[in-house]
XYZ file of C-alpha atoms in Angstrom:
164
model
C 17.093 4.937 3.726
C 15.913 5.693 7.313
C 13.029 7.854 7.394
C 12.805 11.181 8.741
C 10.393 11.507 11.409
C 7.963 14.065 12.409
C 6.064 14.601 15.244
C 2.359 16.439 14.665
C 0.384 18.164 16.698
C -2.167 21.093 14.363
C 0.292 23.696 16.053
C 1.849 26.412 13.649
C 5.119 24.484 15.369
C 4.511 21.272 14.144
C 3.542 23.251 10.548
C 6.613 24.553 10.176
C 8.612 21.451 11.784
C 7.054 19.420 8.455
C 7.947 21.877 5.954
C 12.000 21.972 7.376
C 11.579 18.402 7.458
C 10.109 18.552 3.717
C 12.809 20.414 2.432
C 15.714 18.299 4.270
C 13.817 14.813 2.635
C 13.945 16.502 -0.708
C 17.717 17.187 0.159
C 18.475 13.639 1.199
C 15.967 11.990 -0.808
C 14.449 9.962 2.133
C 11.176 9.421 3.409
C 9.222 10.832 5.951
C 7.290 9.286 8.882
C 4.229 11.629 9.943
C 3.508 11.021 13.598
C 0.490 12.004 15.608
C -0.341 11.038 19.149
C -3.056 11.355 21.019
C -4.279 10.433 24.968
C -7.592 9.193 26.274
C -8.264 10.427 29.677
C -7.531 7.674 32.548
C -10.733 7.987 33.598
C -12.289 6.927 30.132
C -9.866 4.210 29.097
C -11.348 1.986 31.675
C -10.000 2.934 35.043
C -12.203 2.176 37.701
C -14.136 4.409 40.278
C -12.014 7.046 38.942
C -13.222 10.642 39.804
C -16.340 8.846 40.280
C -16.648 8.267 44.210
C -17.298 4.991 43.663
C -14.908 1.965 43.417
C -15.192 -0.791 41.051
C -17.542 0.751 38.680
C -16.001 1.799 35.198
C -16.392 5.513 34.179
C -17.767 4.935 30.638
C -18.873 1.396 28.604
C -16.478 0.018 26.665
C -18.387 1.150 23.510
C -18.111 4.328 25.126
C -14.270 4.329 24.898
C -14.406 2.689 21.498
C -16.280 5.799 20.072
C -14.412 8.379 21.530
C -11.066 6.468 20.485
C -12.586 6.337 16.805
C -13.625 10.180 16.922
C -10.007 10.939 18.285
C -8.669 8.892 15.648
C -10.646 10.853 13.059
C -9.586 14.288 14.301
C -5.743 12.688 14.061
C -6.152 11.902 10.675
C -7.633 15.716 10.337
C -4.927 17.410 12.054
C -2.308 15.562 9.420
C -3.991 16.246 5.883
C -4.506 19.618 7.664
C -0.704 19.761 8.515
C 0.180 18.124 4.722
C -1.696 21.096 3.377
C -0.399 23.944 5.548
C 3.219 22.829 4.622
C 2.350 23.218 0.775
C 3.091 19.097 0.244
C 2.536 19.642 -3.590
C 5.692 21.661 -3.450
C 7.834 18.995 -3.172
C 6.895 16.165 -4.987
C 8.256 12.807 -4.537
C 8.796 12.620 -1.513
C 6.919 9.324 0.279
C 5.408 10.182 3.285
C 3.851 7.936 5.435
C 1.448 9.241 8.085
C 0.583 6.634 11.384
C -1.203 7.783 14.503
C -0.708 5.908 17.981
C -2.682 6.258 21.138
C -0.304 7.483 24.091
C 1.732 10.244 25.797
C 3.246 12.234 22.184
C 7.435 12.372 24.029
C 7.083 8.520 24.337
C 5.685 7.839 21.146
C 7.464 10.062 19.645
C 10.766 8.319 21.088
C 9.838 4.857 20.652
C 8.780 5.590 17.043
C 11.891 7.175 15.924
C 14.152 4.746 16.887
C 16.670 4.043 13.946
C 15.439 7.447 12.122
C 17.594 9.752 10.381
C 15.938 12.149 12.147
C 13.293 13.626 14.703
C 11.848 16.650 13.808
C 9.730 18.968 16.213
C 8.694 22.301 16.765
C 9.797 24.092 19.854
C 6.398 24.204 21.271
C 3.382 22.134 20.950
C -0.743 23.346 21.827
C -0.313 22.614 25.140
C 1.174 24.188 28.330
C 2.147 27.694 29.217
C 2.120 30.025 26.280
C 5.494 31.464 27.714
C 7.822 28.936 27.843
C 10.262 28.380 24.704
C 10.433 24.576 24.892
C 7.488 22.441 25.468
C 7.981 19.307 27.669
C 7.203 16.803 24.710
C 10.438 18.676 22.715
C 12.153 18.531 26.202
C 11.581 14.995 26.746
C 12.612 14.165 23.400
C 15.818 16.003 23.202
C 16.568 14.517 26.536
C 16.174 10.975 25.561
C 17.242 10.989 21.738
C 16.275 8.142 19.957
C 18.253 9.813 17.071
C 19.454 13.000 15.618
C 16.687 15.495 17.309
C 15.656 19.099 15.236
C 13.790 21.373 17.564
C 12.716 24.639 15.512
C 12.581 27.788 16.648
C 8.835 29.061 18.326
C 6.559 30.539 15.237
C 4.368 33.000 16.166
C 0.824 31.954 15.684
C -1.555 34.069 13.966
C -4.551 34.988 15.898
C -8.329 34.131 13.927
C -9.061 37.424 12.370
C -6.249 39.449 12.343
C -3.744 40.039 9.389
């Protein structure tokens, strides 16, 4: 069975894109494919002279980069359990889900990752970008180059800290 996948970013979104996509695994009995991507700045995966005024000389040391890829890799793995939680996991048990992060921009990813899926789930809108607009350019992307059956939810309105 071809896995469901969904794409993960801590937003109330991506929350509510896993528990849909939850409740349509229990449905269909398939698994699901947890996918978080994240993005080193250019100027810290090695580029040269970048931002810096001066060519030729690398931004950070490579054990620089290593660190901050292992710390980004460690929030990831946050941001899923976190996600697996919000979306009350114990409620449907059974289920395999399989959770992978990748390094690299979330729509291609998220594309090249769901090849062959059942399904790619997402929420409307994502942490980024303008608070205003209903579809987020990763959904955009990926409902403009499907690599599969695409659910975009609707926008969920995200509590603020300390109110109700």
């Amino acid at each position: 069975m071809e896995p469901i996948v969904v794409g993960i970013d801590g937003s109330a979104g991506s929350v509510a894109a896993l528990r849909w996509a939850l409740a349509e695994a229990h449905l269909r009995g398939a698994p699901l494919r947890l996918v978080h991507a994240y993005q080193l700045p250019h100027f810290l995966a090695g580029e040269v002279g970048v931002g810096l005024g001066t060519p030729g000389v690398p931004a950070y040391a490579g054990e620089d980069v290593e660190r901050l890829r292992e710390a980004s890799e460690q929030a990831a793995r946050s941001v899923l359990a976190g996600a697996l939680e919000q979306a009350d996991r114990d409620a449907t048990p059974g289920i395999e889900v399989e959770q992978e992060i990748f390094e690299g921009p979330a729509a291609q990813v998220l594309i090249e990752t769901a090849q062959g899926a059942a399904l790619l789930v997402l929420g409307s809108r994502g942490r980024g970008g303008f608070a205003g607009l209903l579809l987020g350019s990763v959904s955009q992307q990926c409902a403009q180059h499907p690599p599969c059956p695409v659910v975009i939810l609707p926008p969920v309105e995200e509590k603020e800290p300390g109110r109700g």
